[in-house]
Amino acid sequence: MLSRRTFFKGAGIAVAAGVAKSALAALPEIVSTDSAVMQPPLIPPNGRPYRAVATLNGWTLPWRMRGGVKEFHLVAEPVIREIAPGMRAHLWGYNGQSPGPTIEVVEGDRVRIFVTNRLPEHTSVHWHGQRLPNGMDGVAGLNQPSIKPGQTYVYEFAAQRAGTFMYHPHADETTQMAMGMMGFWVTHSRDPKFMPVDRDYVFLLNAYDISPGSYTPKVSTMLDFNLWTFNSRAFPGTAPMVARLGERVRVRVGNLTMTNHPIHLHGHEFVVVGTDGGWTSPGSRWPEVTTDIAVGQMRAIEFTAAAPGDWAFHCHKSHHTMNAMSHTVPNTIGVEQDDLARQITSLVPGYMSTGGAMSDMPMSMPLPENTLPMMTGLGPHGDMEMGGMFTVMKIRANLAHGDYRDPGWYQAPAGSVAYPWQGEPPPAERGGGTAPAAQESAPFKVRKPGASMEH
């Protein structure tokens, strides 16, 4: 369980000129972490009860109750985020991380959020999808003055409807979003028995353009990103989602990238039960294995963990499950390169030609400083050839309720794993010439290997 003590880093903050030191006592303490380890759900210590969510490679922000109001303290600041082991990025975020911590409240709660700006430029916070007073919507220049460096602003409103939301700046948005400023917001139903699930995961889709050897994202990139991430983590750095066999699982995904993402789950069907506009009516739901999430949208899916195993969960755009991509490499499939490669290697040690399967390439080859292999990740049967927006849904029969620890790789029962055929392949048979029109329309009959073709 998270607590203020667990993440406490200090209560000193920079505030706008003219604010007396005595006023600092009125601010909630700053709770922060620089760890990318997924924390277990934060069980509410006070206020109305709810089933807490688990943030993939993230955590939930604690609050204090004051006069019946839930008070949170967000700090916008430069952060260092480990994208995956071997690569760190210099980003902007909140409370030590990008994305920032998840905020959880209950429908009807009165909420007060203090936002302190430790960035080198002005900012604001927009509460994406929320019903609130116009002056609290967070668009700098339209609804409020921007929050200058060193200032602390206060947002206060009631959580009017249950659902899944996001928060992000609406000030120099192109720069600040590209630098990782975003976070998740969940408003639980006031009825804790409404749409109950056993596990409730949340994470954001985000993308970065960080050149190999560098640490800071390019902020003018529109679509040509080289790092596609779940909650600012790329596989194999992404934590698995785990569930006990038979449990009801909800996964809420918000998209704050610059393109859509078809999110796909293996081995199970799910239904879309929620959008940023609210919960979908049961009569409007149908089974899917992939749901497309457009820019600025959120989707909540639910399924029953019906089959044990390690099931892939990923974006179905193939280049979104890759890291540190080079988009200008030509296609050399079918080109004989051995002689040329030997000559180049004598001049450029470590040169690697392209055109073969990625799994045939040396995954441990030298890389530039602070970057990741294009596809990587070792599974129980070898190279997984994945990266980016990829993780694993691990379902186990013997997993304890409320246990979010990685159970390791699935041990498949004997005889249930695909295996190589040891016998001789069937002979290849090809007909000669063009079949008569009457034969073209005749149905084929099933034949055994080695038998002659019958019409």
CSV table of C-alpha atoms in Angstrom, one decimal:
chain,number,residue,atom,x,y,z
A,1,MET,CA,0.0,0.0,0.0
A,2,LEU,CA,1.2,3.5,-0.8
A,3,SER,CA,1.3,6.2,1.9
A,4,ARG,CA,2.6,9.7,2.2
A,5,ARG,CA,5.5,8.3,4.3
A,6,THR,CA,6.4,5.9,1.5
A,7,PHE,CA,6.8,8.6,-1.1
A,8,PHE,CA,7.6,11.7,1.1
A,9,LYS,CA,10.4,13.7,-0.4
A,10,GLY,CA,9.9,17.0,1.4
A,11,ALA,CA,7.4,19.8,1.9
A,12,GLY,CA,9.4,22.7,0.7
A,13,ILE,CA,8.1,24.3,-2.5
A,14,ALA,CA,8.7,27.4,-4.6
A,15,VAL,CA,5.7,29.7,-4.6
A,16,ALA,CA,4.9,33.0,-6.2
A,17,ALA,CA,6.5,36.1,-4.8
A,18,GLY,CA,4.5,37.7,-2.0
A,19,VAL,CA,3.2,34.5,-0.5
A,20,ALA,CA,4.1,34.5,3.2
A,21,LYS,CA,5.9,31.5,4.7
A,22,SER,CA,3.1,31.0,7.1
A,23,ALA,CA,0.8,30.2,4.2
A,24,LEU,CA,2.9,27.1,3.4
A,25,ALA,CA,1.3,25.3,6.3
A,26,ALA,CA,-2.0,25.4,4.3
A,27,LEU,CA,-0.5,23.4,1.4
A,28,PRO,CA,-0.6,19.6,1.3
A,29,GLU,CA,2.8,18.0,1.6
A,30,ILE,CA,4.5,17.0,-1.7
A,31,VAL,CA,4.5,13.3,-2.3
A,32,SER,CA,6.9,12.1,-5.0
A,33,THR,CA,8.7,9.1,-6.4
A,34,ASP,CA,11.3,8.5,-9.1
A,35,SER,CA,10.7,4.7,-9.2
A,36,ALA,CA,9.2,3.1,-12.3
A,37,VAL,CA,8.1,0.0,-10.4
A,38,MET,CA,4.4,-0.5,-10.5
A,39,GLN,CA,2.9,0.1,-7.0
A,40,PRO,CA,-0.1,-1.8,-5.6
A,41,PRO,CA,-3.4,0.0,-5.5
A,42,LEU,CA,-3.7,2.7,-2.8
A,43,ILE,CA,-6.5,1.6,-0.5
A,44,PRO,CA,-8.4,4.8,0.5
A,45,PRO,CA,-7.6,5.7,4.1
A,46,ASN,CA,-10.6,8.0,4.5
A,47,GLY,CA,-13.6,9.2,2.6
A,48,ARG,CA,-16.0,7.1,0.8
A,49,PRO,CA,-14.9,3.5,-0.1
A,50,TYR,CA,-14.0,2.4,-3.7
A,51,ARG,CA,-12.0,-0.4,-5.4
A,52,ALA,CA,-8.7,1.2,-6.2
A,53,VAL,CA,-7.0,1.0,-9.6
A,54,ALA,CA,-3.5,-0.2,-10.3
A,55,THR,CA,-1.4,2.1,-12.6
A,56,LEU,CA,0.9,0.3,-15.0
A,57,ASN,CA,4.5,1.2,-13.9
A,58,GLY,CA,2.9,4.0,-11.8
A,59,TRP,CA,1.2,4.9,-8.6
A,60,THR,CA,-1.8,6.8,-7.1
A,61,LEU,CA,-1.3,10.2,-5.5
A,62,PRO,CA,-2.3,10.3,-1.8
A,63,TRP,CA,-4.5,13.1,-0.5
A,64,ARG,CA,-5.5,14.8,2.8
A,65,MET,CA,-9.0,15.5,4.0
A,66,ARG,CA,-9.5,19.1,5.1
A,67,GLY,CA,-13.0,20.4,5.8
A,68,GLY,CA,-14.6,17.7,3.9
A,69,VAL,CA,-12.5,18.4,0.8
A,70,LYS,CA,-9.9,16.0,-0.8
A,71,GLU,CA,-6.7,18.0,-1.3
A,72,PHE,CA,-4.0,16.9,-3.7
A,73,HIS,CA,-0.6,18.5,-4.5
A,74,LEU,CA,0.8,18.2,-8.1
A,75,VAL,CA,4.2,19.5,-8.9
A,76,ALA,CA,5.1,20.2,-12.5
A,77,GLU,CA,8.8,19.6,-12.8
A,78,PRO,CA,11.7,18.1,-14.9
A,79,VAL,CA,12.0,14.4,-14.2
A,80,ILE,CA,14.1,11.5,-15.3
A,81,ARG,CA,12.2,8.5,-16.5
A,82,GLU,CA,13.7,5.1,-17.2
A,83,ILE,CA,12.0,4.1,-20.5
A,84,ALA,CA,13.4,0.5,-20.1
A,85,PRO,CA,16.6,-0.8,-18.5
A,86,GLY,CA,19.5,0.8,-20.3
A,87,MET,CA,17.7,4.0,-21.3
A,88,ARG,CA,16.7,7.0,-19.4
A,89,ALA,CA,14.9,10.1,-20.7
A,90,HIS,CA,15.0,13.7,-19.5
A,91,LEU,CA,11.3,14.5,-19.5
A,92,TRP,CA,8.8,16.9,-17.8
A,93,GLY,CA,6.2,15.4,-15.6
A,94,TYR,CA,4.6,15.6,-12.1
A,95,ASN,CA,5.8,14.6,-8.7
A,96,GLY,CA,8.9,12.9,-9.9
A,97,GLN,CA,7.5,10.9,-12.8
A,98,SER,CA,6.1,10.9,-16.3
A,99,PRO,CA,3.2,10.3,-16.5
A,100,GLY,CA,2.3,11.9,-13.2
A,101,PRO,CA,0.5,10.0,-10.5
A,102,THR,CA,-3.0,8.8,-10.9
A,103,ILE,CA,-5.7,10.8,-9.1
A,104,GLU,CA,-8.6,8.8,-7.7
A,105,VAL,CA,-11.8,10.3,-6.2
A,106,VAL,CA,-15.4,9.3,-5.8
A,107,GLU,CA,-18.4,10.8,-7.6
A,108,GLY,CA,-19.6,13.8,-5.6
A,109,ASP,CA,-16.3,14.4,-3.9
A,110,ARG,CA,-15.2,18.0,-3.5
A,111,VAL,CA,-11.7,18.2,-4.8
A,112,ARG,CA,-9.0,20.8,-4.4
A,113,ILE,CA,-5.7,20.4,-6.4
A,114,PHE,CA,-2.7,22.6,-5.7
A,115,VAL,CA,-0.4,22.8,-8.7
A,116,THR,CA,3.1,24.1,-8.2
A,117,ASN,CA,5.2,25.0,-11.3
A,118,ARG,CA,8.9,24.0,-11.1
A,119,LEU,CA,9.3,24.1,-14.9
A,120,PRO,CA,11.5,26.7,-16.7
A,121,GLU,CA,8.3,28.1,-18.4
A,122,HIS,CA,4.6,28.8,-17.7
A,123,THR,CA,2.1,26.0,-17.6
A,124,SER,CA,-1.5,25.1,-16.7
A,125,VAL,CA,-3.5,21.9,-16.1
A,126,HIS,CA,-6.5,20.9,-18.1
A,127,TRP,CA,-8.8,18.2,-16.5
A,128,HIS,CA,-9.6,16.3,-19.7
A,129,GLY,CA,-13.3,15.2,-20.0
A,130,GLN,CA,-14.4,16.6,-16.6
A,131,ARG,CA,-17.6,18.6,-16.0
A,132,LEU,CA,-16.4,21.6,-14.0
A,133,PRO,CA,-16.7,25.4,-13.8
A,134,ASN,CA,-15.4,27.2,-16.9
A,135,GLY,CA,-12.7,29.0,-14.9
A,136,MET,CA,-11.3,25.6,-13.7
A,137,ASP,CA,-10.9,24.1,-17.2
A,138,GLY,CA,-7.2,24.9,-17.3
A,139,VAL,CA,-6.7,26.5,-20.8
A,140,ALA,CA,-4.1,29.2,-20.2
A,141,GLY,CA,-5.2,32.6,-21.5
A,142,LEU,CA,-8.8,31.5,-22.0
A,143,ASN,CA,-9.9,30.2,-18.6
A,144,GLN,CA,-7.1,31.5,-16.4
A,145,PRO,CA,-3.7,33.2,-16.4
A,146,SER,CA,-0.8,30.8,-17.0
A,147,ILE,CA,1.0,29.5,-14.0
A,148,LYS,CA,4.4,31.1,-14.0
A,149,PRO,CA,7.6,29.4,-12.8
A,150,GLY,CA,7.6,29.3,-9.0
A,151,GLN,CA,3.9,29.9,-8.7
A,152,THR,CA,1.3,27.6,-7.1
A,153,TYR,CA,-2.3,27.7,-8.4
A,154,VAL,CA,-5.4,26.1,-6.9
A,155,TYR,CA,-8.1,24.2,-8.9
A,156,GLU,CA,-11.3,23.4,-7.0
A,157,PHE,CA,-14.4,21.6,-8.3
A,158,ALA,CA,-16.8,18.7,-7.6
A,159,ALA,CA,-16.3,15.4,-9.3
A,160,GLN,CA,-19.7,15.4,-11.0
A,161,ARG,CA,-19.7,12.1,-12.8
A,162,ALA,CA,-18.1,8.7,-12.5
A,163,GLY,CA,-15.7,7.8,-15.3
A,164,THR,CA,-12.1,7.8,-16.6
A,165,PHE,CA,-10.3,11.0,-17.4
A,166,MET,CA,-6.8,12.4,-18.0
A,167,TYR,CA,-5.0,15.6,-17.1
A,168,HIS,CA,-2.4,17.5,-19.1
A,169,PRO,CA,-1.3,21.1,-19.8
A,170,HIS,CA,-3.0,23.5,-22.1
A,171,ALA,CA,-0.1,25.9,-22.2
A,172,ASP,CA,2.8,25.4,-24.8
A,173,GLU,CA,1.0,22.1,-25.2
A,174,THR,CA,3.1,20.9,-28.2
A,175,THR,CA,6.3,21.1,-26.1
A,176,GLN,CA,4.9,20.0,-22.8
A,177,MET,CA,2.9,17.0,-24.0
A,178,ALA,CA,5.9,15.9,-26.1
A,179,MET,CA,8.0,16.1,-23.0
A,180,GLY,CA,5.7,13.8,-21.1
A,181,MET,CA,3.4,16.0,-19.1
A,182,MET,CA,0.2,14.0,-18.5
A,183,GLY,CA,-1.6,11.8,-16.0
A,184,PHE,CA,-4.6,9.6,-15.3
A,185,TRP,CA,-7.7,10.5,-13.3
A,186,VAL,CA,-10.4,8.1,-12.2
A,187,THR,CA,-13.7,9.1,-10.6
A,188,HIS,CA,-15.3,6.0,-9.0
A,189,SER,CA,-19.0,5.6,-8.7
A,190,ARG,CA,-20.5,6.6,-5.3
A,191,ASP,CA,-22.0,3.1,-5.3
A,192,PRO,CA,-19.0,0.8,-4.7
A,193,LYS,CA,-21.1,-2.2,-6.0
A,194,PHE,CA,-21.5,-0.5,-9.4
A,195,MET,CA,-19.9,-2.6,-12.2
A,196,PRO,CA,-17.6,-4.4,-9.8
A,197,VAL,CA,-14.3,-6.0,-11.1
A,198,ASP,CA,-11.5,-7.8,-9.3
A,199,ARG,CA,-8.7,-5.9,-10.9
A,200,ASP,CA,-8.7,-2.5,-12.5
A,201,TYR,CA,-5.6,-1.4,-14.5
A,202,VAL,CA,-5.0,2.1,-16.0
A,203,PHE,CA,-2.3,3.5,-18.2
A,204,LEU,CA,-1.7,6.1,-20.9
A,205,LEU,CA,-0.4,5.7,-24.4
A,206,ASN,CA,2.5,8.2,-25.2
A,207,ALA,CA,5.3,8.5,-27.7
A,208,TYR,CA,8.7,10.1,-27.8
A,209,ASP,CA,11.3,11.0,-30.4
A,210,ILE,CA,14.7,10.6,-28.7
A,211,SER,CA,17.7,10.2,-31.0
A,212,PRO,CA,20.1,7.3,-30.0
A,213,GLY,CA,22.7,8.8,-27.7
A,214,SER,CA,20.6,11.7,-26.5
A,215,TYR,CA,18.3,12.1,-23.5
A,216,THR,CA,15.8,14.8,-24.3
A,217,PRO,CA,12.8,14.3,-26.7
A,218,LYS,CA,12.4,16.4,-29.8
A,219,VAL,CA,9.3,18.5,-29.4
A,220,SER,CA,8.4,19.3,-33.0
A,221,THR,CA,7.8,15.8,-34.1
A,222,MET,CA,4.4,15.1,-35.5
A,223,LEU,CA,4.2,11.4,-36.4
A,224,ASP,CA,7.8,10.1,-36.9
A,225,PHE,CA,8.4,8.9,-33.3
A,226,ASN,CA,10.9,6.2,-32.5
A,227,LEU,CA,9.6,5.2,-29.0
A,228,TRP,CA,6.0,4.1,-28.5
A,229,THR,CA,5.2,3.5,-24.8
A,230,PHE,CA,2.7,2.4,-22.2
A,231,ASN,CA,2.9,4.9,-19.4
A,232,SER,CA,6.3,6.1,-20.7
A,233,ARG,CA,7.7,2.6,-20.5
A,234,ALA,CA,8.8,0.5,-23.5
A,235,PHE,CA,9.0,-3.3,-23.6
A,236,PRO,CA,10.8,-5.1,-22.0
A,237,GLY,CA,10.6,-2.4,-19.3
A,238,THR,CA,6.8,-2.6,-19.2
A,239,ALA,CA,5.3,-4.4,-16.1
A,240,PRO,CA,3.0,-7.3,-16.8
A,241,MET,CA,-0.6,-7.2,-15.8
A,242,VAL,CA,-1.6,-10.1,-13.7
A,243,ALA,CA,-4.9,-11.8,-12.8
A,244,ARG,CA,-6.2,-14.8,-11.0
A,245,LEU,CA,-8.0,-17.3,-13.2
A,246,GLY,CA,-11.7,-16.5,-13.3
A,247,GLU,CA,-11.4,-12.9,-12.2
A,248,ARG,CA,-13.1,-10.0,-13.9
A,249,VAL,CA,-10.5,-7.6,-15.2
A,250,ARG,CA,-10.9,-4.0,-16.4
A,251,VAL,CA,-8.2,-2.2,-18.3
A,252,ARG,CA,-8.5,1.6,-18.9
A,253,VAL,CA,-6.3,3.1,-21.6
A,254,GLY,CA,-6.0,6.8,-22.5
A,255,ASN,CA,-4.3,8.0,-25.7
A,256,LEU,CA,-2.3,11.2,-25.6
A,257,THR,CA,0.0,10.4,-28.6
A,258,MET,CA,-0.3,11.9,-32.1
A,259,THR,CA,-2.0,8.9,-33.8
A,260,ASN,CA,-4.6,6.2,-33.1
A,261,HIS,CA,-3.7,2.8,-31.6
A,262,PRO,CA,-5.6,-0.5,-32.2
A,263,ILE,CA,-5.1,-2.2,-28.8
A,264,HIS,CA,-5.2,-6.0,-29.0
A,265,LEU,CA,-5.5,-8.8,-26.4
A,266,HIS,CA,-4.6,-12.4,-27.2
A,267,GLY,CA,-6.6,-15.4,-26.0
A,268,HIS,CA,-9.7,-13.6,-24.8
A,269,GLU,CA,-12.6,-11.5,-26.0
A,270,PHE,CA,-13.5,-8.3,-24.3
A,271,VAL,CA,-16.2,-5.7,-24.4
A,272,VAL,CA,-15.7,-1.9,-24.4
A,273,VAL,CA,-17.5,-0.8,-21.2
A,274,GLY,CA,-16.5,2.9,-21.0
A,275,THR,CA,-15.2,5.9,-22.9
A,276,ASP,CA,-14.2,9.4,-21.8
A,277,GLY,CA,-17.9,10.2,-22.2
A,278,GLY,CA,-19.0,7.7,-19.6
A,279,TRP,CA,-20.0,4.0,-19.2
A,280,THR,CA,-21.5,2.4,-22.3
A,281,SER,CA,-24.9,0.8,-21.9
A,282,PRO,CA,-24.9,-3.0,-21.7
A,283,GLY,CA,-27.1,-3.2,-24.8
A,284,SER,CA,-24.5,-1.4,-26.9
A,285,ARG,CA,-21.6,-3.7,-26.2
A,286,TRP,CA,-20.2,-6.5,-28.4
A,287,PRO,CA,-17.2,-8.8,-28.2
A,288,GLU,CA,-13.9,-7.7,-29.6
A,289,VAL,CA,-10.3,-8.6,-29.4
A,290,THR,CA,-9.0,-5.3,-30.7
A,291,THR,CA,-10.3,-1.7,-30.0
A,292,ASP,CA,-9.0,1.4,-31.8
A,293,ILE,CA,-8.3,4.3,-29.5
A,294,ALA,CA,-8.1,7.7,-31.3
A,295,VAL,CA,-6.1,10.7,-30.2
A,296,GLY,CA,-7.5,12.2,-27.0
A,297,GLN,CA,-9.8,9.2,-26.3
A,298,MET,CA,-10.1,6.7,-23.5
A,299,ARG,CA,-11.4,3.2,-23.7
A,300,ALA,CA,-12.2,0.9,-20.8
A,301,ILE,CA,-12.4,-2.8,-21.6
A,302,GLU,CA,-13.5,-5.7,-19.5
A,303,PHE,CA,-13.1,-9.5,-19.8
A,304,THR,CA,-13.0,-12.6,-17.7
A,305,ALA,CA,-9.6,-14.1,-17.2
A,306,ALA,CA,-10.8,-17.4,-18.5
A,307,ALA,CA,-7.6,-19.1,-19.8
A,308,PRO,CA,-4.3,-19.4,-17.9
A,309,GLY,CA,-1.1,-18.4,-19.6
A,310,ASP,CA,1.0,-15.4,-20.7
A,311,TRP,CA,-1.1,-13.5,-23.2
A,312,ALA,CA,0.3,-10.7,-25.3
A,313,PHE,CA,-1.3,-7.2,-24.9
A,314,HIS,CA,-0.1,-4.7,-27.4
A,315,CYS,CA,-0.8,-2.1,-30.1
A,316,HIS,CA,-1.4,-3.8,-33.4
A,317,LYS,CA,0.5,-1.3,-35.5
A,318,SER,CA,3.7,-3.4,-36.0
A,319,HIS,CA,6.1,-0.5,-35.8
A,320,HIS,CA,4.6,0.5,-32.5
A,321,THR,CA,6.0,-2.6,-31.0
A,322,MET,CA,9.6,-1.6,-31.9
A,323,ASN,CA,12.1,0.7,-30.2
A,324,ALA,CA,14.7,3.2,-31.6
A,325,MET,CA,13.5,2.8,-35.1
A,326,SER,CA,15.4,4.1,-38.2
A,327,HIS,CA,12.7,4.9,-40.7
A,328,THR,CA,15.1,5.6,-43.6
A,329,VAL,CA,16.7,2.1,-43.8
A,330,PRO,CA,16.1,0.6,-47.3
A,331,ASN,CA,14.5,-2.8,-47.8
A,332,THR,CA,17.3,-5.2,-48.8
A,333,ILE,CA,15.4,-8.4,-48.5
A,334,GLY,CA,16.6,-10.9,-51.2
A,335,VAL,CA,19.8,-8.9,-51.9
A,336,GLU,CA,23.0,-11.0,-51.5
A,337,GLN,CA,25.1,-9.0,-49.1
A,338,ASP,CA,27.7,-11.4,-47.7
A,339,ASP,CA,30.7,-10.2,-49.8
A,340,LEU,CA,29.7,-6.6,-49.4
A,341,ALA,CA,29.2,-7.0,-45.7
A,342,ARG,CA,32.6,-8.6,-45.2
A,343,GLN,CA,34.2,-5.6,-47.0
A,344,ILE,CA,32.4,-3.0,-45.0
A,345,THR,CA,33.1,-4.9,-41.7
A,346,SER,CA,36.8,-4.7,-42.4
A,347,LEU,CA,36.4,-0.9,-42.5
A,348,VAL,CA,33.6,-0.4,-40.0
A,349,PRO,CA,33.8,-3.0,-37.2
A,350,GLY,CA,30.4,-3.9,-35.8
A,351,TYR,CA,28.6,-3.2,-39.1
A,352,MET,CA,25.4,-5.2,-39.4
A,353,SER,CA,23.6,-5.7,-42.8
A,354,THR,CA,19.8,-5.7,-42.9
A,355,GLY,CA,17.3,-7.9,-44.8
A,356,GLY,CA,17.2,-11.0,-42.7
A,357,ALA,CA,14.8,-11.8,-39.9
A,358,MET,CA,15.3,-9.6,-36.9
A,359,SER,CA,15.7,-12.7,-34.7
A,360,ASP,CA,18.8,-13.7,-36.8
A,361,MET,CA,20.5,-10.4,-35.9
A,362,PRO,CA,22.8,-10.2,-32.8
A,363,MET,CA,20.6,-8.6,-30.2
A,364,SER,CA,23.6,-7.9,-28.0
A,365,MET,CA,25.4,-5.9,-30.6
A,366,PRO,CA,26.9,-2.6,-29.4
A,367,LEU,CA,24.4,0.2,-29.3
A,368,PRO,CA,24.9,4.0,-29.0
A,369,GLU,CA,24.7,5.4,-25.5
A,370,ASN,CA,21.3,5.6,-23.9
A,371,THR,CA,19.2,3.8,-26.5
A,372,LEU,CA,17.3,0.5,-26.8
A,373,PRO,CA,17.5,-2.4,-29.3
A,374,MET,CA,14.8,-2.2,-32.0
A,375,MET,CA,13.2,-5.4,-30.9
A,376,THR,CA,14.2,-7.3,-27.8
A,377,GLY,CA,12.9,-9.2,-24.7
A,378,LEU,CA,13.7,-12.7,-23.8
A,379,GLY,CA,10.8,-15.1,-23.2
A,380,PRO,CA,10.8,-18.7,-22.0
A,381,HIS,CA,11.3,-19.9,-25.6
A,382,GLY,CA,13.8,-17.3,-26.8
A,383,ASP,CA,13.8,-13.8,-28.4
A,384,MET,CA,10.3,-12.3,-28.3
A,385,GLU,CA,11.2,-9.7,-30.9
A,386,MET,CA,9.1,-7.0,-29.3
A,387,GLY,CA,9.4,-3.5,-28.0
A,388,GLY,CA,7.4,-0.4,-27.5
A,389,MET,CA,3.7,-0.7,-26.8
A,390,PHE,CA,3.8,-4.3,-25.6
A,391,THR,CA,3.2,-6.1,-22.3
A,392,VAL,CA,1.9,-9.5,-21.1
A,393,MET,CA,-1.4,-10.4,-19.3
A,394,LYS,CA,-0.3,-13.1,-16.9
A,395,ILE,CA,-3.3,-15.3,-15.8
A,396,ARG,CA,-2.7,-17.9,-13.1
A,397,ALA,CA,-5.0,-20.3,-11.2
A,398,ASN,CA,-3.0,-20.1,-8.0
A,399,LEU,CA,-2.6,-16.3,-7.8
A,400,ALA,CA,-3.9,-14.8,-4.6
A,401,HIS,CA,-6.6,-12.2,-4.8
A,402,GLY,CA,-5.0,-8.8,-4.6
A,403,ASP,CA,-1.5,-10.1,-5.5
A,404,TYR,CA,0.0,-7.9,-8.2
A,405,ARG,CA,3.5,-9.5,-8.2
A,406,ASP,CA,5.0,-10.9,-11.4
A,407,PRO,CA,4.4,-14.7,-11.1
A,408,GLY,CA,7.2,-15.5,-13.7
A,409,TRP,CA,6.7,-17.2,-17.0
A,410,TYR,CA,3.9,-19.6,-17.5
A,411,GLN,CA,4.7,-23.3,-17.3
A,412,ALA,CA,2.5,-24.8,-20.0
A,413,PRO,CA,1.1,-28.4,-19.5
A,414,ALA,CA,2.9,-31.1,-21.4
A,415,GLY,CA,1.6,-31.5,-24.9
A,416,SER,CA,0.1,-28.0,-25.1
A,417,VAL,CA,3.0,-26.2,-26.8
A,418,ALA,CA,3.5,-26.0,-30.6
A,419,TYR,CA,6.3,-28.3,-31.7
A,420,PRO,CA,8.4,-29.0,-34.8
A,421,TRP,CA,7.3,-31.8,-37.2
A,422,GLN,CA,9.9,-34.5,-37.4
A,423,GLY,CA,8.6,-36.5,-40.4
A,424,GLU,CA,9.1,-36.0,-44.1
A,425,PRO,CA,7.1,-33.1,-45.6
A,426,PRO,CA,4.4,-34.0,-48.1
A,427,PRO,CA,5.5,-33.9,-51.8
A,428,ALA,CA,4.8,-30.7,-53.6
A,429,GLU,CA,2.4,-31.3,-56.5
A,430,ARG,CA,1.6,-28.7,-59.1
A,431,GLY,CA,-0.8,-29.2,-62.1
A,432,GLY,CA,0.4,-28.5,-65.6
A,433,GLY,CA,-1.3,-26.1,-67.9
A,434,THR,CA,-4.8,-24.5,-67.4
A,435,ALA,CA,-7.6,-26.7,-66.2
A,436,PRO,CA,-10.7,-26.9,-68.4
A,437,ALA,CA,-13.6,-24.6,-67.5
A,438,ALA,CA,-15.7,-27.5,-66.3
A,439,GLN,CA,-12.9,-28.7,-64.0
A,440,GLU,CA,-12.3,-25.1,-62.6
A,441,SER,CA,-15.8,-25.1,-61.1
A,442,ALA,CA,-15.6,-28.6,-59.8
A,443,PRO,CA,-15.1,-28.8,-56.0
A,444,PHE,CA,-11.9,-30.1,-54.5
A,445,LYS,CA,-11.9,-33.3,-52.5
A,446,VAL,CA,-9.8,-33.8,-49.3
A,447,ARG,CA,-6.8,-36.1,-50.0
A,448,LYS,CA,-4.3,-37.7,-47.8
A,449,PRO,CA,-0.5,-36.9,-48.1
A,450,GLY,CA,1.0,-38.8,-51.0
A,451,ALA,CA,-2.4,-39.6,-52.6
A,452,SER,CA,-3.0,-38.5,-56.2
A,453,MET,CA,-5.2,-35.5,-56.9
A,454,GLU,CA,-8.9,-36.2,-57.6
A,455,HIS,CA,-11.4,-33.9,-59.2
